[in-house]
Short mmCIF file of N, CA and C in Angstrom, two decimals:
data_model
loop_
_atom_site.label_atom_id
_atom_site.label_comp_id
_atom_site.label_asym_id
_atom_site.label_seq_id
_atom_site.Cartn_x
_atom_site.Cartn_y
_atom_site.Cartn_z
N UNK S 1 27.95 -5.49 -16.72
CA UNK S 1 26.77 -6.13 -17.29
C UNK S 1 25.94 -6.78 -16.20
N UNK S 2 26.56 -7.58 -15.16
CA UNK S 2 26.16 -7.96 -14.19
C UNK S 2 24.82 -7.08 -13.24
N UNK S 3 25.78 -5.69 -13.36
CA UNK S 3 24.84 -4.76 -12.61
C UNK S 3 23.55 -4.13 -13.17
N UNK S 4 23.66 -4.14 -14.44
CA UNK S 4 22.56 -3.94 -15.52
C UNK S 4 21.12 -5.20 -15.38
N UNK S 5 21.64 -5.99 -15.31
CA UNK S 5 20.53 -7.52 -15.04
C UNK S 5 19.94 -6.82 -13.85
N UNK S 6 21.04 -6.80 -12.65
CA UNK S 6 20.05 -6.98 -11.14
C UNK S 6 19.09 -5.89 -11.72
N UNK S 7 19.77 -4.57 -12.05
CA UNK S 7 18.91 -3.27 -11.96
C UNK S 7 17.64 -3.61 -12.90
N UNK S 8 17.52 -4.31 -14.22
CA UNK S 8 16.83 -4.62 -14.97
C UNK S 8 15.82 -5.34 -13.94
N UNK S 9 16.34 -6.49 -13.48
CA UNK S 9 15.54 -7.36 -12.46
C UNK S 9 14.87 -6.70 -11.47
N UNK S 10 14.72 -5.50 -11.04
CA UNK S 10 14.76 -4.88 -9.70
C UNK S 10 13.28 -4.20 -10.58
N UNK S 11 13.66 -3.48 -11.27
CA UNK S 11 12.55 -2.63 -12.14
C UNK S 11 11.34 -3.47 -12.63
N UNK S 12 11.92 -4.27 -12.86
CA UNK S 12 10.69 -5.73 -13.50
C UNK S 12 9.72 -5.52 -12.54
N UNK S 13 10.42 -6.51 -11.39
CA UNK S 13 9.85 -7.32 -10.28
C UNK S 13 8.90 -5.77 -9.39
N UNK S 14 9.88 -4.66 -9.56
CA UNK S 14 8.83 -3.48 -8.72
C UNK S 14 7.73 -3.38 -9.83
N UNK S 15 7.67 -2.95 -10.94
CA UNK S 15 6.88 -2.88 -11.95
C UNK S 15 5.62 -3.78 -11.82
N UNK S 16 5.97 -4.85 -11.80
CA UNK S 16 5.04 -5.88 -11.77
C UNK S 16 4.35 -5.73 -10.85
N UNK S 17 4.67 -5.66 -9.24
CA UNK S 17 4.18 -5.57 -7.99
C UNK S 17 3.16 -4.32 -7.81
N UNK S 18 3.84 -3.27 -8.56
CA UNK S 18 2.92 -1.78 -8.85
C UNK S 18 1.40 -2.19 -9.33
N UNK S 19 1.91 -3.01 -10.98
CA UNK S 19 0.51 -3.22 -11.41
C UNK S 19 -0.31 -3.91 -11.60
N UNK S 20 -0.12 -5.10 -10.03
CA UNK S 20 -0.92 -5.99 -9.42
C UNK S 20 -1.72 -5.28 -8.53
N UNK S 21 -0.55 -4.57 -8.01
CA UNK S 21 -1.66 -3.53 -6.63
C UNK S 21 -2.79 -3.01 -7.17
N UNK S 22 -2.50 -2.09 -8.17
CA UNK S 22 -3.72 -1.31 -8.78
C UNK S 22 -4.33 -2.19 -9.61
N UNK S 23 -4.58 -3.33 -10.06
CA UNK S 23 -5.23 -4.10 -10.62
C UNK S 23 -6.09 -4.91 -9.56
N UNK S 24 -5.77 -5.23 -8.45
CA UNK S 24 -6.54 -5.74 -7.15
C UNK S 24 -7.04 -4.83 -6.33
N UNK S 25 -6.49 -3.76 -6.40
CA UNK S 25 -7.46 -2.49 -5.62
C UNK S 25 -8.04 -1.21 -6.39
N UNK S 26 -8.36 -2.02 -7.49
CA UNK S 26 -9.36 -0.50 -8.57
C UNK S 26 -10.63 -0.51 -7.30
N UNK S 27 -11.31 -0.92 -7.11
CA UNK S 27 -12.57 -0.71 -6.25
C UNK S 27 -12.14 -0.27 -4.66
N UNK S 28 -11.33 -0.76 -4.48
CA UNK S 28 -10.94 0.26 -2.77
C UNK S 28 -9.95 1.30 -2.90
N UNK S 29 -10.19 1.79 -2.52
CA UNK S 29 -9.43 3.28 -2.66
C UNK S 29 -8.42 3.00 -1.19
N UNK S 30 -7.46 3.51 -0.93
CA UNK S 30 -6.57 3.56 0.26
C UNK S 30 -5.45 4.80 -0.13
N UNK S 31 -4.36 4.64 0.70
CA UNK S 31 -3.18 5.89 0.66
C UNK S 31 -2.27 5.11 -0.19
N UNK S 32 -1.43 5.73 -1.06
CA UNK S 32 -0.45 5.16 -2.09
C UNK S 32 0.75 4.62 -0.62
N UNK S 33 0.96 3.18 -1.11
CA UNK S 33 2.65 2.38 -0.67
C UNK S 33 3.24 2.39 -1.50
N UNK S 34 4.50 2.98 -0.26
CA UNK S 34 6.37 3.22 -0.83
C UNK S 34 6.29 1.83 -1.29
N UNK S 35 7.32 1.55 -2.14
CA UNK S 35 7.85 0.10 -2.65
C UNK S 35 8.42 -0.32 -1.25
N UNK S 36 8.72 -1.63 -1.26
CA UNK S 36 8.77 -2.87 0.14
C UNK S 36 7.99 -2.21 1.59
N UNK S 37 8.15 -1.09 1.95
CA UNK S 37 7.52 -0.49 2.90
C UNK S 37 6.21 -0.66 2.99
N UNK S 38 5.17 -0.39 2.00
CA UNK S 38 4.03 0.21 1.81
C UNK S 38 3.55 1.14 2.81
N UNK S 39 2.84 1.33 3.46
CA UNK S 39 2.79 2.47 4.19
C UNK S 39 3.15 2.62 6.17
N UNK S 40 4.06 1.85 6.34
CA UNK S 40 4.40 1.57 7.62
C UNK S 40 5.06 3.01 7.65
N UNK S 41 5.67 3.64 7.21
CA UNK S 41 6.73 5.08 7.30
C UNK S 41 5.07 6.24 7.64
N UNK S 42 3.72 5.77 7.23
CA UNK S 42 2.99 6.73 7.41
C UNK S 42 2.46 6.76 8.85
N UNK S 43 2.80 5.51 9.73
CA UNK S 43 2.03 5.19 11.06
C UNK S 43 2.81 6.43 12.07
N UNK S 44 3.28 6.59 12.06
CA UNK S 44 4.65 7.56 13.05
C UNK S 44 4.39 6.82 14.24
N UNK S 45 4.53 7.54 15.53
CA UNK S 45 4.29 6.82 16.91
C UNK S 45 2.49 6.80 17.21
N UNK S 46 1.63 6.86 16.18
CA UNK S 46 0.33 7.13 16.78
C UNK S 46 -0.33 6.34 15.55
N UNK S 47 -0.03 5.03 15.07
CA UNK S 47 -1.18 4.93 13.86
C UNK S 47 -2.83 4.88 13.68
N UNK S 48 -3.03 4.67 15.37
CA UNK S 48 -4.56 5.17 15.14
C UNK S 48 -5.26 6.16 14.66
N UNK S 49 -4.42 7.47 14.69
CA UNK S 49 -4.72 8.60 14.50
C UNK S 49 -4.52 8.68 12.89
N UNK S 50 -3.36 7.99 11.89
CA UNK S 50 -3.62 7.85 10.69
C UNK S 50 -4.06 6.83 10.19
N UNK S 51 -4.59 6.15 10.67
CA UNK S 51 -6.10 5.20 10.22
C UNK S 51 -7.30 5.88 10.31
N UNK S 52 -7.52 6.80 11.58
CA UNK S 52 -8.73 7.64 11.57
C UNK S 52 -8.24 8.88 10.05
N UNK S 53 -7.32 9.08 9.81
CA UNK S 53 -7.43 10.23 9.15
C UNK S 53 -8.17 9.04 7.24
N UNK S 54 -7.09 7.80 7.65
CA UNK S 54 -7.41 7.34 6.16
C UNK S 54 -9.30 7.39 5.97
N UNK S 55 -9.68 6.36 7.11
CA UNK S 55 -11.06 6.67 7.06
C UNK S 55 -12.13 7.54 7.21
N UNK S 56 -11.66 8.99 7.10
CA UNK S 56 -11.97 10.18 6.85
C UNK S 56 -11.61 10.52 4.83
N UNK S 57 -10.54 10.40 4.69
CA UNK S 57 -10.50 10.15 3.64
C UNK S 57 -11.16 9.56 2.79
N UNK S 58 -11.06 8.29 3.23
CA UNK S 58 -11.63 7.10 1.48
C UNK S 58 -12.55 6.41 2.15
N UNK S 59 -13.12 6.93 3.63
CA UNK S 59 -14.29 6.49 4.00
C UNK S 59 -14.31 5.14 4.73
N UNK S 60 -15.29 4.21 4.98
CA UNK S 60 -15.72 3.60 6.59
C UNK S 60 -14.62 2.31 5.56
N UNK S 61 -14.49 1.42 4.39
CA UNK S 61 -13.86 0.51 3.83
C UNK S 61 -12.86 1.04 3.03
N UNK S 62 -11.05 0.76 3.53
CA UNK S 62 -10.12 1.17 2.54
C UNK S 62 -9.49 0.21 2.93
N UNK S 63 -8.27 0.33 2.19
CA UNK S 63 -6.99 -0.82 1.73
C UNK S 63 -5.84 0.43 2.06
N UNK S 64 -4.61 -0.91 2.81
CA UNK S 64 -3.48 -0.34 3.12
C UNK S 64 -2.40 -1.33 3.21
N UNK S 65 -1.32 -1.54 2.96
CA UNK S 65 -0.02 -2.32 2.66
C UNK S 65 1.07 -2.01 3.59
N UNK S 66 1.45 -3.16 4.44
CA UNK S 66 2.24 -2.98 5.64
C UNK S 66 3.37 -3.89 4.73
N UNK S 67 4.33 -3.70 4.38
CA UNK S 67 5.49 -4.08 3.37
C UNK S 67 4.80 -4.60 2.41
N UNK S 68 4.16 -5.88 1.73
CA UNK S 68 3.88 -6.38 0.89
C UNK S 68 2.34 -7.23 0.85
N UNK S 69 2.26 -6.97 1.90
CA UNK S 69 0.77 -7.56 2.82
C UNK S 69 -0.32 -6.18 2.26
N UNK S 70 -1.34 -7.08 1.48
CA UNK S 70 -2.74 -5.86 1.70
C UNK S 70 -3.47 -6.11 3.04
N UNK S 71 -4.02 -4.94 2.98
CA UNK S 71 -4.76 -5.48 4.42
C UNK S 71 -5.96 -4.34 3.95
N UNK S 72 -7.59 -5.06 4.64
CA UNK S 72 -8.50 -4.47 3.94
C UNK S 72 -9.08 -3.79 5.22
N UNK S 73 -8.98 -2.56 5.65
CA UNK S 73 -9.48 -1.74 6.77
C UNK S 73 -10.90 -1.69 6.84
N UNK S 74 -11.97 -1.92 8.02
CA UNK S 74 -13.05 -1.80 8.50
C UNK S 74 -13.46 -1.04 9.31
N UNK S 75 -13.66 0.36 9.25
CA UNK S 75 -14.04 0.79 10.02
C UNK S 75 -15.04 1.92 11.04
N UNK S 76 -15.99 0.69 10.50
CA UNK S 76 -17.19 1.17 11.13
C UNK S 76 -18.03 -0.14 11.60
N UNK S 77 -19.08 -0.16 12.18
CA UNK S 77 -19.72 -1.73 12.28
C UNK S 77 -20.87 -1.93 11.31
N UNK S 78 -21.45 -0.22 10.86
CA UNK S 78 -22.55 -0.57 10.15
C UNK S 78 -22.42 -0.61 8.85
#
């Protein structure tokens, strides 16, 4: 029974965290984050090169999650 709670607890607490994200980033578009990770597994040894690809993607303003941290990408000056 014990193990049923945490797992219950585990599902909650990710659940919840899911649909805060998409409730604070309907207007910025970014790349989907793994749960606790968010997208640090996407940087490999070169993350400039997938920051240039995000902002090719979803354009000069996106959003990206380094474990649990949003972080709001800029990149362009104009």
């Amino acid at each position: 029974i014990a193990l049923h709670a945490v797992l219950l607890g585990i599902f909650v607490l990710v659940s919840w965290k899911l649909f805060n994200r998409k409730k604070l980033g309907k207007t910025i578009e970014g790349p989907f984050p793994l749960p606790v990770l968010g997208n640090a597994l996407s940087f490999g040894s070169t993350p400039h090169v997938a920051m240039g690809k995000w902002a090719n993607k979803y354009g000069k303003i996106y959003q990206m999650y380094i474990g649990h941290d949003r972080h709001i990408v800029l990149s362009d000056l104009d």
